[in-house]
N, C-alpha and C. Protein backbone atom coordinates (compact mmCIF):
# COMPACT_ATOMS: atom_id res chain seq x y z
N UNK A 1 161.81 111.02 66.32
CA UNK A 1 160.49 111.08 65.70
C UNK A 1 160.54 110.52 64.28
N UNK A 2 161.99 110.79 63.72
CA UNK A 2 161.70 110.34 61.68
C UNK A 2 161.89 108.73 62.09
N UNK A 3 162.80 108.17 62.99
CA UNK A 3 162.17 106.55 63.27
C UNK A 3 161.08 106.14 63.19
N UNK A 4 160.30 106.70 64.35
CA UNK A 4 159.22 106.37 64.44
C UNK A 4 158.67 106.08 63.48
N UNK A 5 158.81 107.42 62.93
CA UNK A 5 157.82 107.96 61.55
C UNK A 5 157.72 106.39 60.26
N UNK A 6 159.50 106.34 59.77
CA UNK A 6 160.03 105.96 59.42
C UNK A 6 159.19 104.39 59.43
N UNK A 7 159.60 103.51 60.88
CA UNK A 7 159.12 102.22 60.99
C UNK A 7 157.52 101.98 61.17
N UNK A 8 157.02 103.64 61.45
CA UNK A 8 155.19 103.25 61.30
C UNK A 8 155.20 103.22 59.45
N UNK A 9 155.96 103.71 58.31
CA UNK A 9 155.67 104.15 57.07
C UNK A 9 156.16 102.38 56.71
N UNK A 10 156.95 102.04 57.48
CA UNK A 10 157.53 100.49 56.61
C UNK A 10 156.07 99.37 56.97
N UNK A 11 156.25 99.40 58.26
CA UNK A 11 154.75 98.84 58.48
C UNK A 11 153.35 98.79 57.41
N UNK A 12 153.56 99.98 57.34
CA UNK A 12 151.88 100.41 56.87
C UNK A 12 152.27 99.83 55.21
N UNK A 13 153.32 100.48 54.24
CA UNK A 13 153.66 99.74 53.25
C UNK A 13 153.99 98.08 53.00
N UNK A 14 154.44 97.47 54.22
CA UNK A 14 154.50 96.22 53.93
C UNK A 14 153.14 95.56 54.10
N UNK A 15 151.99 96.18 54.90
CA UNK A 15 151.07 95.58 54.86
C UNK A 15 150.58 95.45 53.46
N UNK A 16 150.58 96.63 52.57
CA UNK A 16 149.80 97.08 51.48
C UNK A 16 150.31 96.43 50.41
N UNK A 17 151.94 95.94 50.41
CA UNK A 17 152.71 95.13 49.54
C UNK A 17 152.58 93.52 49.65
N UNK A 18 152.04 93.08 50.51
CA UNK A 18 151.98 91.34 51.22
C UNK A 18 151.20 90.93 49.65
N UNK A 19 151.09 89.76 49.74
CA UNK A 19 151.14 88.64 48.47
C UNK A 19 149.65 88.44 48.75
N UNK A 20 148.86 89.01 49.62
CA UNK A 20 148.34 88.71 49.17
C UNK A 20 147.11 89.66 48.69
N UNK A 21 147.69 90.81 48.42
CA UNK A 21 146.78 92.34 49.06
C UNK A 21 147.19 92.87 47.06
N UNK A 22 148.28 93.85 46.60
CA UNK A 22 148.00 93.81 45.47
C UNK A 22 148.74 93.34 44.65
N UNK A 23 149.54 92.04 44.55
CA UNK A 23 149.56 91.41 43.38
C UNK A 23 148.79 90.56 43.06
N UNK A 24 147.75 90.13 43.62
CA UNK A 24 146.35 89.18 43.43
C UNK A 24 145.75 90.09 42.70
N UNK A 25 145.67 91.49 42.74
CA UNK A 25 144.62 92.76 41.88
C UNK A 25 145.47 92.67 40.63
N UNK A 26 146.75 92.83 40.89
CA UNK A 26 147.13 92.86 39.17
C UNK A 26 147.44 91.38 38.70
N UNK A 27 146.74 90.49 38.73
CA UNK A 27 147.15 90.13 38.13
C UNK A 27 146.12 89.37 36.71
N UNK A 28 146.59 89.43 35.76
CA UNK A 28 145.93 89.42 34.41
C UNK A 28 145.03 87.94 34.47
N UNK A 29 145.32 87.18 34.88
CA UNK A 29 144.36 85.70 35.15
C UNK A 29 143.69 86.27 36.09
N UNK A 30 143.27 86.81 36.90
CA UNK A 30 142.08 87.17 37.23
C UNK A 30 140.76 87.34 36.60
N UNK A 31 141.35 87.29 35.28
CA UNK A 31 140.04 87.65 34.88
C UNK A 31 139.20 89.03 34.25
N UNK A 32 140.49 89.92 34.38
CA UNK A 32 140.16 91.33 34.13
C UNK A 32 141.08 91.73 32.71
N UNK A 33 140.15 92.24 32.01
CA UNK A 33 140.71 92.62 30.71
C UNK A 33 141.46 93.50 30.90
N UNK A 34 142.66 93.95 29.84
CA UNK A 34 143.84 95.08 30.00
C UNK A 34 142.88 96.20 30.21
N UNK A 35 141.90 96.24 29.53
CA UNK A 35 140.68 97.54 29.48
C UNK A 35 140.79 97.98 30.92
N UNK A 36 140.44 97.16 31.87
CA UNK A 36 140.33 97.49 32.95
C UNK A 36 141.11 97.83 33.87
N UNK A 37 142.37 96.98 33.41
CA UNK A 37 143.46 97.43 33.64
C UNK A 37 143.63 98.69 33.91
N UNK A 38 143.97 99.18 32.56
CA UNK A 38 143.84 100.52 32.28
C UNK A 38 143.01 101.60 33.26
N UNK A 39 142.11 100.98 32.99
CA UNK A 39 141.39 101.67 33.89
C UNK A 39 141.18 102.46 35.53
N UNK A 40 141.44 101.48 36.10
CA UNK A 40 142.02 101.04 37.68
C UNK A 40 143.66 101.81 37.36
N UNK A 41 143.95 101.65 36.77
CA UNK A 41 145.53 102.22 36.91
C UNK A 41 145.34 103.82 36.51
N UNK A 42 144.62 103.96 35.89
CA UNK A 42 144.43 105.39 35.81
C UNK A 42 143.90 106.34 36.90
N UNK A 43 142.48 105.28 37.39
CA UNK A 43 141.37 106.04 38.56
C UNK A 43 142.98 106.07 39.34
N UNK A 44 143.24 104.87 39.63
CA UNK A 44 144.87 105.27 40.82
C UNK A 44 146.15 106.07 40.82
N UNK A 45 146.25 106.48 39.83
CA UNK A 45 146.56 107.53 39.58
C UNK A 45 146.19 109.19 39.86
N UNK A 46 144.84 109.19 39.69
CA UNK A 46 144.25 109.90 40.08
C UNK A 46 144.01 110.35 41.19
N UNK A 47 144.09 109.08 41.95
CA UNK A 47 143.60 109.40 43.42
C UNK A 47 144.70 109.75 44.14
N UNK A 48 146.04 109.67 43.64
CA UNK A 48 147.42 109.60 44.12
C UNK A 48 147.23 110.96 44.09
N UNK A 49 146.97 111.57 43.19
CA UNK A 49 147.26 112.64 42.34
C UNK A 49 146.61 114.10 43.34
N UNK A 50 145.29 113.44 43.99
CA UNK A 50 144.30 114.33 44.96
C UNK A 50 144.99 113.93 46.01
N UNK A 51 145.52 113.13 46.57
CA UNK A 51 146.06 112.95 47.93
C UNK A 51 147.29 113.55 47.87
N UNK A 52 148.31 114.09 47.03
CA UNK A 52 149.19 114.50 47.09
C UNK A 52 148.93 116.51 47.56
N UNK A 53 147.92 116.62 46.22
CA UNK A 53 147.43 118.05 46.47
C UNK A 53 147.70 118.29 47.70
N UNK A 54 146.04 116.94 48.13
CA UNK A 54 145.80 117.38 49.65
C UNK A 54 146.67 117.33 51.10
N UNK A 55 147.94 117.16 50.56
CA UNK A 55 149.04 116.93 51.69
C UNK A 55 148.74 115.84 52.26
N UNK A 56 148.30 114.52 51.73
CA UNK A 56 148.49 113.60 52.17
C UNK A 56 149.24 112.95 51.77
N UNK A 57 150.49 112.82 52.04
CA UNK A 57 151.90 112.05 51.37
C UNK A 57 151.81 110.48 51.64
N UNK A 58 151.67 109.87 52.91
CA UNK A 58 151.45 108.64 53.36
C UNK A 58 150.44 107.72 52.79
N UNK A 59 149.75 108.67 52.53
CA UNK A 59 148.16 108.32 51.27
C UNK A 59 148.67 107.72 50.22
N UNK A 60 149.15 109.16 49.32
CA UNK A 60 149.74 108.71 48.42
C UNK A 60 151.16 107.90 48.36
N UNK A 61 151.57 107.82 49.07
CA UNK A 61 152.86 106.96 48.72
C UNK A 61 151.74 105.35 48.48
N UNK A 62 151.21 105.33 49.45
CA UNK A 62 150.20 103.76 49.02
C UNK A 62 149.53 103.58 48.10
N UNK A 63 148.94 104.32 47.58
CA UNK A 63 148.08 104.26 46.27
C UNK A 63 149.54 104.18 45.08
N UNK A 64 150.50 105.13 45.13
CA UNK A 64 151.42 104.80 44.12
C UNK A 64 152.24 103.73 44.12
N UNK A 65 151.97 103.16 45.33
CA UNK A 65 152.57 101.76 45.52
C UNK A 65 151.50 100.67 44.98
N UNK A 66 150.72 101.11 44.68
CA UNK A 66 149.59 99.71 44.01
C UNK A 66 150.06 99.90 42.27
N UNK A 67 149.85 101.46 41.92
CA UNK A 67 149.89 101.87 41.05
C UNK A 67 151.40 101.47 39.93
N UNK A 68 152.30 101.22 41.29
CA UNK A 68 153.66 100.70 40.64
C UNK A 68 153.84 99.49 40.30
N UNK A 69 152.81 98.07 41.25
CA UNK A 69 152.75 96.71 41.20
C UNK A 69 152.23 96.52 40.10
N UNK A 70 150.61 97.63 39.54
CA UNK A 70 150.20 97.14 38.30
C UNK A 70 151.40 97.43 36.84
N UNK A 71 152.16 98.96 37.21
CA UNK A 71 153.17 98.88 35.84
C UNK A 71 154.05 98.20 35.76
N UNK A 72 154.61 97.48 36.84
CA UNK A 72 155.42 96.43 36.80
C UNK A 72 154.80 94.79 36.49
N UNK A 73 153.76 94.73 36.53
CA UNK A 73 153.03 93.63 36.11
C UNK A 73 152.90 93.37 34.95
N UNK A 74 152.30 94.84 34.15
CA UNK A 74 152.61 94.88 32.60
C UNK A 74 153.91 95.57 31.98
N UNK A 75 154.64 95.46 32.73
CA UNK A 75 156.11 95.81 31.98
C UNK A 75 155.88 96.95 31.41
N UNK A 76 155.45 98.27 31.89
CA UNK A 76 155.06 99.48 31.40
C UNK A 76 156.20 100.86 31.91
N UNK A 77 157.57 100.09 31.38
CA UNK A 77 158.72 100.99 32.25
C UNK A 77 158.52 102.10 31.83
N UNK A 78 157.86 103.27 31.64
CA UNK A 78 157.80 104.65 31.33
C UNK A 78 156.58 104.94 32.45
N UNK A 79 155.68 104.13 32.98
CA UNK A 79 154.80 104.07 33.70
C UNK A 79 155.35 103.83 35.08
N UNK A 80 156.01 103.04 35.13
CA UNK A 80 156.96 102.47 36.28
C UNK A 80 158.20 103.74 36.67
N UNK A 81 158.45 104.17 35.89
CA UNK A 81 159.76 105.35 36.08
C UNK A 81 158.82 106.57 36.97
N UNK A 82 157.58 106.87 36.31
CA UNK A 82 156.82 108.07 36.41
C UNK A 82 156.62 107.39 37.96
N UNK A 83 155.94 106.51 38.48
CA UNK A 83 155.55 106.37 39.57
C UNK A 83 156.86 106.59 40.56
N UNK A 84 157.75 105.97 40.08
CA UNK A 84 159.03 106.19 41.13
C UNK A 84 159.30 107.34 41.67
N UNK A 85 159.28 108.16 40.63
CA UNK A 85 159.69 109.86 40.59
C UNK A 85 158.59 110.01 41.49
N UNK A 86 157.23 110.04 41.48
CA UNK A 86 156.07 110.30 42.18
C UNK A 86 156.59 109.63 43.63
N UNK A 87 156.82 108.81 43.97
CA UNK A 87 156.81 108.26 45.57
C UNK A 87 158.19 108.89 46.22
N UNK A 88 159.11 109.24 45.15
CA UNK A 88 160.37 109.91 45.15
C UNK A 88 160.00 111.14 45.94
N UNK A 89 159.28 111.75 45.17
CA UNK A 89 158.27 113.62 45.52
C UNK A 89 157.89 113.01 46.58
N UNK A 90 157.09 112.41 47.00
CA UNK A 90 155.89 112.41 48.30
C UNK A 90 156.87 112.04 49.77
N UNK A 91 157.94 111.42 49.26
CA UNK A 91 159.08 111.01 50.80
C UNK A 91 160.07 112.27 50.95
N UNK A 92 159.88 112.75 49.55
CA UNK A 92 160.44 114.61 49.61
C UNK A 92 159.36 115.32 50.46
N UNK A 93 158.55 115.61 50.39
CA UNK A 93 157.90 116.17 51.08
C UNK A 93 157.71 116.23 51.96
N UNK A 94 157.65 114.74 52.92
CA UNK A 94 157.45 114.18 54.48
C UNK A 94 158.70 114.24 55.08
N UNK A 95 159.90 115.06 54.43
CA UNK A 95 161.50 115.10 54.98
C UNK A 95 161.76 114.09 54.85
N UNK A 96 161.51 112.91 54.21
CA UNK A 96 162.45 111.96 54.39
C UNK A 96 163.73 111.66 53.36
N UNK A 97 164.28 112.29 53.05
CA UNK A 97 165.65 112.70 51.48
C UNK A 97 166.24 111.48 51.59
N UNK A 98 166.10 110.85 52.42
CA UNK A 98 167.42 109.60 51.98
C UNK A 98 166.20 108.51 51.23
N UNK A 99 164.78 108.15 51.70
CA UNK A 99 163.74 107.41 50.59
C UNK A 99 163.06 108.16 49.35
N UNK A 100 163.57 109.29 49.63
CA UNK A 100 163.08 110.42 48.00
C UNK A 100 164.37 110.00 46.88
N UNK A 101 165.44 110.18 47.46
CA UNK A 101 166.85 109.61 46.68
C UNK A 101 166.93 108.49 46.12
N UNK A 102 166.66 106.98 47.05
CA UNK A 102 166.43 106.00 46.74
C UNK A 102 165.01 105.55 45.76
N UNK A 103 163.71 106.24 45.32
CA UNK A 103 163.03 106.08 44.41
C UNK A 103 163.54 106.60 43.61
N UNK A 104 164.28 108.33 43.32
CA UNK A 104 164.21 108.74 42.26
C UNK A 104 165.55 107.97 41.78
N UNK A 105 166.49 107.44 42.31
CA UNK A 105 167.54 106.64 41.67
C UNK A 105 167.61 105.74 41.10
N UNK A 106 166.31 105.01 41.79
CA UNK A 106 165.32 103.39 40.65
C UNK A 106 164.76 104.58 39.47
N UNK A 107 163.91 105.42 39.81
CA UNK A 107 163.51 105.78 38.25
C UNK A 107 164.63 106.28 36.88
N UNK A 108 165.43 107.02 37.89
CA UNK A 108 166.57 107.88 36.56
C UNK A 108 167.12 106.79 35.34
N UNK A 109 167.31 105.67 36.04
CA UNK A 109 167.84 104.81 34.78
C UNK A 109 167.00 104.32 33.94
N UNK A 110 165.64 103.70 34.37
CA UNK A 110 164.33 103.39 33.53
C UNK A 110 164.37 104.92 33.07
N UNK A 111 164.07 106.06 33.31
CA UNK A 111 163.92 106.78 32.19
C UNK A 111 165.01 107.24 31.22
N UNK A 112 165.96 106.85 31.42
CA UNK A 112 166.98 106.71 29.76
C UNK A 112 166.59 105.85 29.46
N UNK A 113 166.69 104.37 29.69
CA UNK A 113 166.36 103.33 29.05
C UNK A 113 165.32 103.85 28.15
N UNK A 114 164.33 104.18 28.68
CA UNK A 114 162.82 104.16 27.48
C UNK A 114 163.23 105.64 26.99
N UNK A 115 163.93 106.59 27.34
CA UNK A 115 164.27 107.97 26.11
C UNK A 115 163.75 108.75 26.52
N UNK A 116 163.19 108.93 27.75
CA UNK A 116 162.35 109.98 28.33
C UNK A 116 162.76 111.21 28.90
N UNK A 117 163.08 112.11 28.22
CA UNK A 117 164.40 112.80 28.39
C UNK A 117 163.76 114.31 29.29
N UNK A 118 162.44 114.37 29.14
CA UNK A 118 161.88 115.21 29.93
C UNK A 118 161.48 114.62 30.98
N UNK A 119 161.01 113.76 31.26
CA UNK A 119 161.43 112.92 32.34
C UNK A 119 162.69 112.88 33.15
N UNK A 120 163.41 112.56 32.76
CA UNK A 120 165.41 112.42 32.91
C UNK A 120 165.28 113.69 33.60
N UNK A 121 164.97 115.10 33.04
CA UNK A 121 165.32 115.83 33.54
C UNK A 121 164.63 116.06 34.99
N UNK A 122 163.13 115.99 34.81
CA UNK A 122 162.73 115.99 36.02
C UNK A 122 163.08 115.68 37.47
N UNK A 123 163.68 114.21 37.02
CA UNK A 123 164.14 113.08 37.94
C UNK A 123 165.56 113.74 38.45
N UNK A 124 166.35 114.39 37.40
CA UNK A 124 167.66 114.56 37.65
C UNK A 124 167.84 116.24 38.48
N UNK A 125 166.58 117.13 38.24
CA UNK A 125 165.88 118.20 38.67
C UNK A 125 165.81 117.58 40.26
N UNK A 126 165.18 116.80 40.42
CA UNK A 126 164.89 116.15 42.04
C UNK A 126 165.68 115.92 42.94
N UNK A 127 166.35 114.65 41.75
CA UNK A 127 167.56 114.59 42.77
C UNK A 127 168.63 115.73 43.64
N UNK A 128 168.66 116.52 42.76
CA UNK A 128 169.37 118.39 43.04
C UNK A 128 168.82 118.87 44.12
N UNK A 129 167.49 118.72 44.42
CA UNK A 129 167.03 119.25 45.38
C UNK A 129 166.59 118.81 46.24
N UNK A 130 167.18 117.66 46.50
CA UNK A 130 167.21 116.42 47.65
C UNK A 130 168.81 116.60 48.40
N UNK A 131 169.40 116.64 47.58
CA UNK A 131 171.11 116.96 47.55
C UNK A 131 170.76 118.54 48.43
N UNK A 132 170.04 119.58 47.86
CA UNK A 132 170.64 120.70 48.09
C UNK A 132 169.61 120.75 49.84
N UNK A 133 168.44 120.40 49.77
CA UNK A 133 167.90 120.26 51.43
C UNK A 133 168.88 119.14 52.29
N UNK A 134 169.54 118.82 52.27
CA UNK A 134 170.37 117.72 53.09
C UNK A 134 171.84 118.86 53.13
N UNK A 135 172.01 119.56 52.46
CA UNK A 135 173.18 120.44 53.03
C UNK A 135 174.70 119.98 51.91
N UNK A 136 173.96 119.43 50.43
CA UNK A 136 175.27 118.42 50.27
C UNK A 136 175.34 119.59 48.45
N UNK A 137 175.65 121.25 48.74
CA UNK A 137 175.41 121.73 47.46
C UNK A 137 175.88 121.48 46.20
N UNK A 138 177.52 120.70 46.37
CA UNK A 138 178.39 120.34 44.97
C UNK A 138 177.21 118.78 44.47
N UNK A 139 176.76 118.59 45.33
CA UNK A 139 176.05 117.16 44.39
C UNK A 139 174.87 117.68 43.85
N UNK A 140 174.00 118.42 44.53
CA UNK A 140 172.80 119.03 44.03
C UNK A 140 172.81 119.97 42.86
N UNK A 141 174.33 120.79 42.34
CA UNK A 141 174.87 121.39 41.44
C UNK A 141 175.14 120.55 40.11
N UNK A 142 175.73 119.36 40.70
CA UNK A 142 176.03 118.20 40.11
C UNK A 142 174.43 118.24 39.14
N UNK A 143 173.79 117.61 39.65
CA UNK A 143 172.43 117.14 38.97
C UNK A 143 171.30 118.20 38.53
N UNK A 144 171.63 119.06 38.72
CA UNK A 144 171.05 120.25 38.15
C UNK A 144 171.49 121.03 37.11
N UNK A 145 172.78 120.51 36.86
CA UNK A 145 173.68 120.84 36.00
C UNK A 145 173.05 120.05 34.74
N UNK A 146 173.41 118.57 34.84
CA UNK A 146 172.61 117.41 34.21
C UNK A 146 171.25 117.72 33.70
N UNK A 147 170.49 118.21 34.28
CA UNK A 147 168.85 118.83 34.13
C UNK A 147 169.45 119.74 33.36
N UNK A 148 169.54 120.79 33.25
CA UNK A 148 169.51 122.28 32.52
C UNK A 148 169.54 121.92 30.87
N UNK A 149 170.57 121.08 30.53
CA UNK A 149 170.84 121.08 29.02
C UNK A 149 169.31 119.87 28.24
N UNK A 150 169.41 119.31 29.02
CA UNK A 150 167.97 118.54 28.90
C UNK A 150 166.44 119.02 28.95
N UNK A 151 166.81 120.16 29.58
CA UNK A 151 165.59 120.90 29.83
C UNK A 151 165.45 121.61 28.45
N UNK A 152 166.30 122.66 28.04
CA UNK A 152 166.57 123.29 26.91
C UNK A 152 166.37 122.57 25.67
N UNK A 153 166.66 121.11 25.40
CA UNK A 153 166.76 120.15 24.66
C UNK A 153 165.34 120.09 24.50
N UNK A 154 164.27 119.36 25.49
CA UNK A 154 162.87 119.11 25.29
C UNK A 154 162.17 120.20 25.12
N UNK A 155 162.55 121.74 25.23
CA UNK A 155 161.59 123.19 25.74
C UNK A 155 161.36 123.46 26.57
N UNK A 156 161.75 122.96 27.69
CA UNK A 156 160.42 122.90 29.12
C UNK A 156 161.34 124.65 29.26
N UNK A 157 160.64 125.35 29.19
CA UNK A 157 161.14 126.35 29.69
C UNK A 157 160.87 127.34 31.02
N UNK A 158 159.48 126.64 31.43
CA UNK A 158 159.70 126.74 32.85
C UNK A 158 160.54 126.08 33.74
N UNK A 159 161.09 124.53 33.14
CA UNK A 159 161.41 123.79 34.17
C UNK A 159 162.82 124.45 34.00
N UNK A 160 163.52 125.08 32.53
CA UNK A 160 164.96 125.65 32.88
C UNK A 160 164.66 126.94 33.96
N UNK A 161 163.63 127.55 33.53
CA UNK A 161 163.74 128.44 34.55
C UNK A 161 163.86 128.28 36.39
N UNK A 162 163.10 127.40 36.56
CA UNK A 162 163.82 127.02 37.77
C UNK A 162 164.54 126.37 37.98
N UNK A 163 165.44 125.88 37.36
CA UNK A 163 166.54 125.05 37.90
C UNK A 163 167.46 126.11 37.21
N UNK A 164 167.53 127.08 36.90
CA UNK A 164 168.26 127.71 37.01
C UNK A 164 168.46 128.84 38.51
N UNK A 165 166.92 128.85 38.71
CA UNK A 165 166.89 129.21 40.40
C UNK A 165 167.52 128.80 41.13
N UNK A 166 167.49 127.71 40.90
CA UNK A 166 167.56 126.82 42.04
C UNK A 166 168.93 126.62 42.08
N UNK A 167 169.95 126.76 40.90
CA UNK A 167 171.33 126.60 41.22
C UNK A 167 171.79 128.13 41.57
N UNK A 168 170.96 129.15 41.18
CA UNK A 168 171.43 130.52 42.19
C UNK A 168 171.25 130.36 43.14
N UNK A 169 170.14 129.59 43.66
CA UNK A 169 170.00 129.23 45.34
C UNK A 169 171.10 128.03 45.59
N UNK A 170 171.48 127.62 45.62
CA UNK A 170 172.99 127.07 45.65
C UNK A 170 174.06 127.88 45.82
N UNK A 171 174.39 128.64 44.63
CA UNK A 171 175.28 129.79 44.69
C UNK A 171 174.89 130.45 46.00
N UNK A 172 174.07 130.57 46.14
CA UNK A 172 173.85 132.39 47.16
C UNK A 172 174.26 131.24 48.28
N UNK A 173 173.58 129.97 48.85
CA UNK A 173 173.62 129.18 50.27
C UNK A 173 175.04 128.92 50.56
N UNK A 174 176.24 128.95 49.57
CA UNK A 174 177.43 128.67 49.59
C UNK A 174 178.09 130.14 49.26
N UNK A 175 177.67 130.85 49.42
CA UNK A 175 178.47 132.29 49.98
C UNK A 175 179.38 132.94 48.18
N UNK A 176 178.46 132.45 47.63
CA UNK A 176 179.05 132.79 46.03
C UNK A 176 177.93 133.73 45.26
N UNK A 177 177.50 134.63 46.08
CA UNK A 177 176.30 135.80 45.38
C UNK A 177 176.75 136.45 43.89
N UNK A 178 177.65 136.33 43.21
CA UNK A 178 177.97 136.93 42.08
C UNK A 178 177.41 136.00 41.20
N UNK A 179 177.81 134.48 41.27
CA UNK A 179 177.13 133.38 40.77
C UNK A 179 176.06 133.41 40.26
N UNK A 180 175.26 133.72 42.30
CA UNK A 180 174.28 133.58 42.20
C UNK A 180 173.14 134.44 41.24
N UNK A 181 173.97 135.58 41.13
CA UNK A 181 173.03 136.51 40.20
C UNK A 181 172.91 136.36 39.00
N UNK A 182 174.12 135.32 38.55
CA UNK A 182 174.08 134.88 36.92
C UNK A 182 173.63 134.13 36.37
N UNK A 183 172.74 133.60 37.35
CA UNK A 183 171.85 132.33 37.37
C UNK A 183 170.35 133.09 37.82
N UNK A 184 170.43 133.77 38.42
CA UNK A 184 168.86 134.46 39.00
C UNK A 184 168.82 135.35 37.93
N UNK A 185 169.94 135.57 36.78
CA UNK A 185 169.57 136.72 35.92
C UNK A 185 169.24 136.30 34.68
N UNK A 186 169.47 134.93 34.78
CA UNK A 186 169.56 134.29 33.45
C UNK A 186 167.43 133.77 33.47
N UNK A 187 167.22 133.32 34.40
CA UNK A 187 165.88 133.04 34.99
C UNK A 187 165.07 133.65 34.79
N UNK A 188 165.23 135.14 35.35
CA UNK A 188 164.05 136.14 34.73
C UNK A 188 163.75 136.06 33.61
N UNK A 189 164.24 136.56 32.95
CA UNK A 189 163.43 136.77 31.40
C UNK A 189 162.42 135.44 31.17
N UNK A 190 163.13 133.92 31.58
CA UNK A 190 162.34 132.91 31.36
C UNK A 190 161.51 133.10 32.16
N UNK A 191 160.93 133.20 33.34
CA UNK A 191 160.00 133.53 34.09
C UNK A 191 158.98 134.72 33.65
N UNK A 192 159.22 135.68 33.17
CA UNK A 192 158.65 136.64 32.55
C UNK A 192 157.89 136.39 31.37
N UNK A 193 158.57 135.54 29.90
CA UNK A 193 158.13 135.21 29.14
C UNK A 193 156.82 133.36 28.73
N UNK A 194 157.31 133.14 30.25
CA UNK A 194 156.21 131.61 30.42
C UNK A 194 155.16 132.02 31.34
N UNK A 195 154.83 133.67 31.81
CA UNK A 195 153.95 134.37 32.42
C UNK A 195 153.95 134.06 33.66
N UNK A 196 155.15 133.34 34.53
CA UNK A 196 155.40 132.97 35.79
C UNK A 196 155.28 134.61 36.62
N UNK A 197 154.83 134.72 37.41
CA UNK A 197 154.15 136.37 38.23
C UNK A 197 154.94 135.74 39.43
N UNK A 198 154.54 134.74 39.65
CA UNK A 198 154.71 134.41 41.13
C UNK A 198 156.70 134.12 41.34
């Protein structure tokens, strides 16, 4: 069935990628001011943004695939990183971990390049939990490891708080519950104090 899945998702993207579908939209001799640019890249964004909500992953992987031709058109690598990570999430979602891996691995390096270090972490947050649903826990430890001090670095202190979960859920899936509690113990308080209930 993920074949299937798989060669109906290449299909449907190569249609949407052909020469002559959207790099004719981005492109700046057309006739369309950056204004508009802007513009269109934002509404698409947006719409990525409701189709994802709405569990439409296949949706959005296409709309963020237009959305990626226009930041790559204007050389907007912080724009271009963000979308990667985004099509990264949406092939996470549809089970597919080996095309969630392969976007978020194009984005991780564009976001050092441009310094995006809450970003970085995000991306490096993902990758962990692409690693840890595929059954592979020392690599997903690996990159979650990477995330944590970065997280702390920018504030995100929800995002340490779960990736500190998330490497107790590591610990506990690999039969190391003492670990795991030093990591689920370290979490609470952050969860408590960013008003996380849930």
């Amino acid at each position: 069935m993920k074949r299937i899945i798989s060669s109906v998702l290449v299909l449907v993207l190569g249609v949407c990628l052909t020469p002559l579908n959207v790099p004719l939209m981005v492109q700046p001799s057309w006739g369309q001011s950056r204004d508009s640019q802007v513009e269109e890249i934002n509404r698409l964004i947006q719409e990525a943004r409701q189709q994802q909500q709405a569990g439409k992953h296949l949706s959005a992987i296409e709309t963020w695939q237009q959305v990626l031709a226009i930041a790559r058109a204007f050389k907007d690598r912080k724009k271009e990183a963000l979308v990667l990570n985004e099509i990264g999430f949406n092939y996470q979602s549809i089970s597919q971990p080996q095309e969630a891996l392969k976007y978020y691995n194009q984005a991780l390096p564009i976001r050092r390049e441009v310094g995006d270090r809450a970003g970085e972490a995000i991306t490096l947050h993902n990758i962990g939990a692409v690693y840890n649903s595929i059954g592979q826990p020392k690599e997903a430890l690996k990159y979650f490891n990477q995330a944590l001090p970065i997280l702390q670095e920018v504030g995100d202190r929800a995002g340490k708080a779960t990736t500190l979960s998330n490497i107790g859920l590591v610990y506990n899936s690999i039969s190391q519950p003492q670990e795991a509690l030093k990591y689920y113990n370290q979490a609470l308080p952050i969860r408590r104090e960013v008003g996380d209930r849930a």
